PDB file of C-alpha atoms in Angstrom:
ATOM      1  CA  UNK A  13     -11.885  -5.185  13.611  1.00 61.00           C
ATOM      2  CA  UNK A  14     -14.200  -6.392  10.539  1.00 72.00           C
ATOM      3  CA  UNK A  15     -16.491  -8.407  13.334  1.00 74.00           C
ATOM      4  CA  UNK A  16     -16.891  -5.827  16.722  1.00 82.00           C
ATOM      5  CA  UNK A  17     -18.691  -2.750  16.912  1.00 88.00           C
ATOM      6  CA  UNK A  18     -17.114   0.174  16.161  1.00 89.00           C
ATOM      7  CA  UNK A  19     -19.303   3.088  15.558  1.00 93.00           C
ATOM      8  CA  UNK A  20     -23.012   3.549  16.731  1.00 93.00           C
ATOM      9  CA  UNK A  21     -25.296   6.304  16.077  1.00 94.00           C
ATOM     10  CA  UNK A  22     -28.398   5.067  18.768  1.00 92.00           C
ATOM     11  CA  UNK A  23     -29.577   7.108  20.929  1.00 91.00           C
ATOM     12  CA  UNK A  24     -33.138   7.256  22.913  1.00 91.00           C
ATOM     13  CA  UNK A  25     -35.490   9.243  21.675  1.00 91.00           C
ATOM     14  CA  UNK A  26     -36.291  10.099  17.645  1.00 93.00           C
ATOM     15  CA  UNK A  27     -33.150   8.563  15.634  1.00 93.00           C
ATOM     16  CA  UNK A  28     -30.875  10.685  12.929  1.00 95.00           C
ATOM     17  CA  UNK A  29     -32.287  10.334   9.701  1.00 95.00           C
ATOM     18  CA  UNK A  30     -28.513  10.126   8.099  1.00 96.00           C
ATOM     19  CA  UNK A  31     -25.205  10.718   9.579  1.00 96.00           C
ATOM     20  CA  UNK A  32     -21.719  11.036   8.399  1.00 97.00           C
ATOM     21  CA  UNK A  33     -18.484   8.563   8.762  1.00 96.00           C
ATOM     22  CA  UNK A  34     -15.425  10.518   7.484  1.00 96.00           C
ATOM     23  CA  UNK A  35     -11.823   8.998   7.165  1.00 96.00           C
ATOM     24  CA  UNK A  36      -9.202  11.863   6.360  1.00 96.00           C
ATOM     25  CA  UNK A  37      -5.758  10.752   4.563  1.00 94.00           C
ATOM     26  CA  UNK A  38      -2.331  11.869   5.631  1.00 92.00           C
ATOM     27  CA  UNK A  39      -1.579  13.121   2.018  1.00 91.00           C
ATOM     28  CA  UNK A  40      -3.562  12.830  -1.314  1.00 93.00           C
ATOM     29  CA  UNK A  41      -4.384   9.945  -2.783  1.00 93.00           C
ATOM     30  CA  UNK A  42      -5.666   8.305  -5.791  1.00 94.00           C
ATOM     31  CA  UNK A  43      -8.255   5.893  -4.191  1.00 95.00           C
ATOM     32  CA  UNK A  44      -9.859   2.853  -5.729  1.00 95.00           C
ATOM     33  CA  UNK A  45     -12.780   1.812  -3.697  1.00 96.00           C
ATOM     34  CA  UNK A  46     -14.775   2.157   0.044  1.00 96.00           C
ATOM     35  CA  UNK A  47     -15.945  -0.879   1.895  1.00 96.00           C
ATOM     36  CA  UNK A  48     -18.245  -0.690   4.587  1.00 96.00           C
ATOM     37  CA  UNK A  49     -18.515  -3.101   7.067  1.00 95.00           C
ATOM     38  CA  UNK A  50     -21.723  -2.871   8.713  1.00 94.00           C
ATOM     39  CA  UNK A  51     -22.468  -4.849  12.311  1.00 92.00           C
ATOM     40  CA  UNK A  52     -25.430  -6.630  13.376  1.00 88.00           C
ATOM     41  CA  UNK A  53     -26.696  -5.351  16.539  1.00 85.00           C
ATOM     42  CA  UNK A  54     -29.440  -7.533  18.040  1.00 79.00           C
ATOM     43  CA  UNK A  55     -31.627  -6.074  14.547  1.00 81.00           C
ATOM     44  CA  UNK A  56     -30.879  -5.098  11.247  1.00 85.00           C
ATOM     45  CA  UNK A  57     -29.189  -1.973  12.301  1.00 91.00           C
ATOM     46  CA  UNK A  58     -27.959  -0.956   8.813  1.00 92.00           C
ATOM     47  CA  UNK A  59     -28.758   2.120   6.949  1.00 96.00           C
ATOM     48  CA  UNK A  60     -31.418   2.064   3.932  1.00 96.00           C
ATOM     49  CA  UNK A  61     -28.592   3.465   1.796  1.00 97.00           C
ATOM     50  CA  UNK A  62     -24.983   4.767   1.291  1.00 97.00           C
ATOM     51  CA  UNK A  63     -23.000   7.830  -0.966  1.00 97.00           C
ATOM     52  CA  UNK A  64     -18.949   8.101  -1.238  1.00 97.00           C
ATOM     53  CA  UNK A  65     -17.551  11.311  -1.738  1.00 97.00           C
ATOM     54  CA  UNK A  66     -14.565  12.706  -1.829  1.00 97.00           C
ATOM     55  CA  UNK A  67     -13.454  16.418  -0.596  1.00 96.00           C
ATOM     56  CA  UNK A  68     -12.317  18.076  -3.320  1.00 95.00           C
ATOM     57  CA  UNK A  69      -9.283  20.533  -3.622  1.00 94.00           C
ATOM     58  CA  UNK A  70     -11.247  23.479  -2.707  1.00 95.00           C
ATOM     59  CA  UNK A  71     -12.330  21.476   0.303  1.00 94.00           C
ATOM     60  CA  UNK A  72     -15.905  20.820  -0.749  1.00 96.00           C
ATOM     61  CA  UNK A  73     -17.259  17.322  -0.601  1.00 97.00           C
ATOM     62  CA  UNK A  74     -18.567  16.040  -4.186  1.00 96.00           C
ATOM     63  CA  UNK A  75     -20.379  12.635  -5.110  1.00 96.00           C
ATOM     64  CA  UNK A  76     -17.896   9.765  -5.883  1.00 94.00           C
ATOM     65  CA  UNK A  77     -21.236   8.465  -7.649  1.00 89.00           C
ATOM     66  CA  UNK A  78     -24.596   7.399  -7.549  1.00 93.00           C
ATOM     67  CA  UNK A  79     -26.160   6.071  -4.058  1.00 95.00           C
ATOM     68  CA  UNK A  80     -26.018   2.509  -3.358  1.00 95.00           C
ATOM     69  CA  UNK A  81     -28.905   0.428  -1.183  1.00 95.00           C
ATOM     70  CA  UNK A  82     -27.492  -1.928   1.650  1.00 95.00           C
ATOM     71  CA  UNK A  83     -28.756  -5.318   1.096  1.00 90.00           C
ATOM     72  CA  UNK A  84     -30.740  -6.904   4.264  1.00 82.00           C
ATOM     73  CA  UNK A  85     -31.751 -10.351   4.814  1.00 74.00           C
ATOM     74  CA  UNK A  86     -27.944 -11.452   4.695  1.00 71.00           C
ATOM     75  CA  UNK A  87     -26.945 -14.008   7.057  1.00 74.00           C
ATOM     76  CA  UNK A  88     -23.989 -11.674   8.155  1.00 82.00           C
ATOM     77  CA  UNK A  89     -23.770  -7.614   8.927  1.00 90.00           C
ATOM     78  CA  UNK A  90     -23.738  -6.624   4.987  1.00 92.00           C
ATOM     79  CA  UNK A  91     -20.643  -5.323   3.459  1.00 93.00           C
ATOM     80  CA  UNK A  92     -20.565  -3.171   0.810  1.00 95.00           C
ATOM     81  CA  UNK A  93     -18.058  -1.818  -1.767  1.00 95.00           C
ATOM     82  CA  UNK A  94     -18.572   0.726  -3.950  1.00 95.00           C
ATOM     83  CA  UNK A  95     -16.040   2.202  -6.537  1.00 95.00           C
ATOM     84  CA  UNK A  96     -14.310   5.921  -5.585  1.00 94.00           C
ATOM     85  CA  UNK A  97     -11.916   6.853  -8.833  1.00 92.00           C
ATOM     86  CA  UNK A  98     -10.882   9.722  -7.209  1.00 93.00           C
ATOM     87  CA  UNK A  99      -7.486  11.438  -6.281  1.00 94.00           C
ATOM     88  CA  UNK A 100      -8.668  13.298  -2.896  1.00 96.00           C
ATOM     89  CA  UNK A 101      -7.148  13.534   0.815  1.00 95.00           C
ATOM     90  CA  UNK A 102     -10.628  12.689   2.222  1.00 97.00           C
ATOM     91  CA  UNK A 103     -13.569  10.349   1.299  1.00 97.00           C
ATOM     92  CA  UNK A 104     -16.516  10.274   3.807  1.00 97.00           C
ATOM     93  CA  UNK A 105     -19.845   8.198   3.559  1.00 97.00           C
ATOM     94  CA  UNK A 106     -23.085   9.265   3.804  1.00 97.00           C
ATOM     95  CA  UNK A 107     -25.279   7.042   5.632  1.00 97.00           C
ATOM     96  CA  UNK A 108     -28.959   7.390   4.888  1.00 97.00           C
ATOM     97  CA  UNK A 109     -31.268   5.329   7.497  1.00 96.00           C
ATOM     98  CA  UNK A 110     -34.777   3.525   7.896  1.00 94.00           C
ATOM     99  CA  UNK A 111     -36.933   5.627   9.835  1.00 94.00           C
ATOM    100  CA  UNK A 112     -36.488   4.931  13.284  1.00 91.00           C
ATOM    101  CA  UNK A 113     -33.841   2.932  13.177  1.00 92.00           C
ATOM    102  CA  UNK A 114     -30.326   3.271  14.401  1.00 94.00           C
ATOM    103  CA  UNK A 115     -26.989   2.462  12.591  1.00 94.00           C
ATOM    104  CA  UNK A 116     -23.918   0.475  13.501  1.00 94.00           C
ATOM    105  CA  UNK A 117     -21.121  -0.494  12.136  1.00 94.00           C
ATOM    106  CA  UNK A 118     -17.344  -2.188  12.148  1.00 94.00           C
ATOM    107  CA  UNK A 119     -15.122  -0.330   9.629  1.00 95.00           C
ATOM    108  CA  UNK A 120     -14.681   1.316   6.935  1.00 95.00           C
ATOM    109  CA  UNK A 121     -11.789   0.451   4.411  1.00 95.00           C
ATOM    110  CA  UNK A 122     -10.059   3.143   2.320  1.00 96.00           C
ATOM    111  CA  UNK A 123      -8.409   1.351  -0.612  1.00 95.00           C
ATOM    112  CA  UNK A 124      -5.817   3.686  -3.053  1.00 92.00           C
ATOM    113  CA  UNK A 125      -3.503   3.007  -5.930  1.00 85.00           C
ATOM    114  CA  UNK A 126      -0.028   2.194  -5.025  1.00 79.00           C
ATOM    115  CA  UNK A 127       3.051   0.960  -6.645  1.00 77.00           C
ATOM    116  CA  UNK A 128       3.630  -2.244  -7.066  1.00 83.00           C
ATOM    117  CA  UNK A 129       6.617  -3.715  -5.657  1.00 90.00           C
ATOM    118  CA  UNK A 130      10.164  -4.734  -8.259  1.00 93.00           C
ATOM    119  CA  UNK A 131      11.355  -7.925  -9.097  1.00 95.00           C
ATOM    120  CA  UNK A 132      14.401  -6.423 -10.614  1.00 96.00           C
ATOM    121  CA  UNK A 133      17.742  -7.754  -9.189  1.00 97.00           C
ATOM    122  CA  UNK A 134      19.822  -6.192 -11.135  1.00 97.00           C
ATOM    123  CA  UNK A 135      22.739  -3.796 -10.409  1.00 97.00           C
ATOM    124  CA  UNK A 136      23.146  -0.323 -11.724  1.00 97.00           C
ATOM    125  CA  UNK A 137      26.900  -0.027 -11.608  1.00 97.00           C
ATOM    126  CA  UNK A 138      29.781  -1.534  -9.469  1.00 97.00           C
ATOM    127  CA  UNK A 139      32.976   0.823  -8.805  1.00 97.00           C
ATOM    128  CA  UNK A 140      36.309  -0.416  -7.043  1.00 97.00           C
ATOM    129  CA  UNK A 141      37.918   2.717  -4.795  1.00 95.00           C
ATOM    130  CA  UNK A 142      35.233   4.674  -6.818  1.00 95.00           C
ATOM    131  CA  UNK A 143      36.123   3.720 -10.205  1.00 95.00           C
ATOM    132  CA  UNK A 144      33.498   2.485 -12.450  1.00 96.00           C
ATOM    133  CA  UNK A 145      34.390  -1.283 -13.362  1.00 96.00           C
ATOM    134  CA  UNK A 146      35.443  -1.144 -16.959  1.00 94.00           C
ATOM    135  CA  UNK A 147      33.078  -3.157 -18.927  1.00 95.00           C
ATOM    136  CA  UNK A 148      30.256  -3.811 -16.550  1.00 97.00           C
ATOM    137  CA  UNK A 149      27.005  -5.091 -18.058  1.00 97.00           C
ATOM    138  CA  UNK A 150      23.431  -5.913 -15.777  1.00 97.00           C
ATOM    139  CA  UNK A 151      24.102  -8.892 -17.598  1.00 97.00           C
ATOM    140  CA  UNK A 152      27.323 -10.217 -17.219  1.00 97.00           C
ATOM    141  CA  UNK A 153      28.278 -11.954 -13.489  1.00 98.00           C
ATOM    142  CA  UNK A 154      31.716 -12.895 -13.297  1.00 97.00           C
ATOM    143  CA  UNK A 155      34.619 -10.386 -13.860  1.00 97.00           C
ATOM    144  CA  UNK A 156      38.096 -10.911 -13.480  1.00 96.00           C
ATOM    145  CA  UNK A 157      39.956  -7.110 -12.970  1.00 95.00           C
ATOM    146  CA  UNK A 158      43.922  -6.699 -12.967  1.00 93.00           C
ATOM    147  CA  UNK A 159      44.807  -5.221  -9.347  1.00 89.00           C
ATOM    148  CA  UNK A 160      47.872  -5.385  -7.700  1.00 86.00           C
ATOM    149  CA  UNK A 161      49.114  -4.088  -4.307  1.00 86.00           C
ATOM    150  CA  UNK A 162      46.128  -2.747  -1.950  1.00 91.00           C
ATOM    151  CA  UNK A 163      42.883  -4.652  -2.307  1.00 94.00           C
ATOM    152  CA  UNK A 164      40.170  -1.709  -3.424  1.00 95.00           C
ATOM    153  CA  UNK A 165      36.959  -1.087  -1.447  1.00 96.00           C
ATOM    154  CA  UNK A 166      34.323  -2.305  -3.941  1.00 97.00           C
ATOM    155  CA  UNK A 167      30.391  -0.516  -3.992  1.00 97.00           C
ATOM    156  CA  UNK A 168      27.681  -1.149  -6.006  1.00 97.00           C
ATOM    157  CA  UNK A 169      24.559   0.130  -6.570  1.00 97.00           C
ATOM    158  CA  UNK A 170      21.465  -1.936  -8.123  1.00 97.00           C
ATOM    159  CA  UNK A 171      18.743  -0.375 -10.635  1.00 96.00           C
ATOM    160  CA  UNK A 172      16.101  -0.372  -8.239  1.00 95.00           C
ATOM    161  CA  UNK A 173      16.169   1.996  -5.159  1.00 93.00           C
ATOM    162  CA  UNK A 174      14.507  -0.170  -3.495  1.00 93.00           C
ATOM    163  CA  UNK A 175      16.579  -3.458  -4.091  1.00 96.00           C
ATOM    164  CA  UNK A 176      19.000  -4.837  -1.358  1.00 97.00           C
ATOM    165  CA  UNK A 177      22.694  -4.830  -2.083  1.00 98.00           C
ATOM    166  CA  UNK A 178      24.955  -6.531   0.065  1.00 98.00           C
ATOM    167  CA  UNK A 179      28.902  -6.267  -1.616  1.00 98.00           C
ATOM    168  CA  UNK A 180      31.367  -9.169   0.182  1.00 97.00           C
ATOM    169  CA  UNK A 181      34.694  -7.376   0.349  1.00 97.00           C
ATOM    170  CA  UNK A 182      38.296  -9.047  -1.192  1.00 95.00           C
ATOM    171  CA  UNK A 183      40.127 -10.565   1.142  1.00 93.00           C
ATOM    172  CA  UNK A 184      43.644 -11.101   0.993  1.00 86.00           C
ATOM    173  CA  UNK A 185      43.652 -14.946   0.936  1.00 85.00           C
ATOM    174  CA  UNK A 186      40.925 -15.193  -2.061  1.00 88.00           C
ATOM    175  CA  UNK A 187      40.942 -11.503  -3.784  1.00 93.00           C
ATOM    176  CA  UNK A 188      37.215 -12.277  -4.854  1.00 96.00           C
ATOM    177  CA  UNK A 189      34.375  -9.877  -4.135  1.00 97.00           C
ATOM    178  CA  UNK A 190      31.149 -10.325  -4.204  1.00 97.00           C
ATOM    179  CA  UNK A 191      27.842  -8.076  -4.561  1.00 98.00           C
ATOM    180  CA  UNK A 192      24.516  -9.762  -4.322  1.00 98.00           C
ATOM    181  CA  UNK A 193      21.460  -8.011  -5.379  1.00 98.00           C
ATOM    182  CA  UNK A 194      17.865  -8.636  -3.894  1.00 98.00           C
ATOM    183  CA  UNK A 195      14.781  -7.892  -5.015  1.00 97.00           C
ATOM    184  CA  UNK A 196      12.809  -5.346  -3.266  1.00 95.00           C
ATOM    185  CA  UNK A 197       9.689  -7.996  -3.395  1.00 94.00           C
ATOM    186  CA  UNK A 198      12.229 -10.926  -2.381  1.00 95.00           C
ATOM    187  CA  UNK A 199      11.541 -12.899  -5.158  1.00 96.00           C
ATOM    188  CA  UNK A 200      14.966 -12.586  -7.559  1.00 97.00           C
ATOM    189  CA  UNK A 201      18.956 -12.266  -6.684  1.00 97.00           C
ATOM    190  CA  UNK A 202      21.887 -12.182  -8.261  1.00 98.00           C
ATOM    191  CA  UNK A 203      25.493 -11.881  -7.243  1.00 98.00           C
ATOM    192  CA  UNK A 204      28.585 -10.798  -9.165  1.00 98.00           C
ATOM    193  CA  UNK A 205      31.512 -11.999  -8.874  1.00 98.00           C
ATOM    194  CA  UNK A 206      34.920  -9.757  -9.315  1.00 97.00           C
ATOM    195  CA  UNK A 207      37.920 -11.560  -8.985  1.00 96.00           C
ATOM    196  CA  UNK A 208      41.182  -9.299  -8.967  1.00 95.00           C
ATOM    197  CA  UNK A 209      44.292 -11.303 -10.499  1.00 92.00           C
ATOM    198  CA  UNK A 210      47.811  -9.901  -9.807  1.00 85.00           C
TER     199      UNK A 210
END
């Protein structure tokens, strides 16, 4: 949590003159930025100054740029960001302190570049018993297909992987199906309409 305690390096006796916080990522990532979250512990028990870096793929650890000094006098336990362009699978920060002075703090924030999420409600392709529905356009909603005898099983698939597709099977009283398409981010559907006329 941003506001408790979460790491400590006090201890009786001389303090460490720097120590080490080091977060380790499942797989490799392309990071953005490191935020510190420092906590106020009865004093200004914040380091003088901070370094990212990253471990590179050799597994050495390399500046993610220049050192940054930890503001004091703040009302709150400082925060601080500081930029990490880096694709790595570890990023670690350096903590450099006052002398004789301990360090605590509440968390430390690892943010990466991700995908963004699709508005795109659109389907791919609809098929009825596997057969591609002749004329089928992203575009076009309402189709009316000649069928007679058994009603088909009707699929569809949308453009986005990640979109929701829920397909309404014919039934013999209306011989309308329907497949709705939803947005992976929830924002957009749209549902065709295939109506089969005898």
């Amino acid at each position: 949590m941003l506001t408790d305690k979460a790491w400590s390096n006090w201890r009786s006796g001389p303090k460490n003159p720097s120590d080490t916080l080091t977060v380790t990522l499942p797989e490799r990532r392309t990071l953005t930025q490191v935020v510190v979250h420092f906590y106020r512990d009865g004093s200004d028990s914040y380091p003088q100054r901070l370094r990212a870096q990253v471990r590179d793929p050799q597994g050495g650890w390399v500046d993610a740029g220049a050192p940054v000094d930890v503001p004091t006098g703040t009302a709150g336990a400082p925060v601080v960001e500081v930029p990490v362009p880096a694709a790595t699978d570890a990023v670690r920060v350096v903590l450099t302190a006052y002398p004789d002075r301990h360090i605590t703090a509440s968390e430390i924030e690892v943010f990466a570049a991700a995908p963004g999420t699709s508005s795109d409600a659109s389907a791919a392709g609809i098929s009825l018993d596997g057969v591609p529905l002749a004329g089928f356009d992203p575009e076009k909603l309402s189709y009316t297909v000649a069928r007679r005898g058994k009603l088909p099983c009707v699929t569809a698939v949308a453009a986005d992987p990640y979109a929701t597709v829920v397909v309404g099977q014919p039934k013999a009283g209306s011989r309308t199906a329907t497949v709705k398409v939803t947005s992976e981010d929830g924002s957009q559907s749209r549902t065709y309409t295939i109506r089969l006329r005898r």
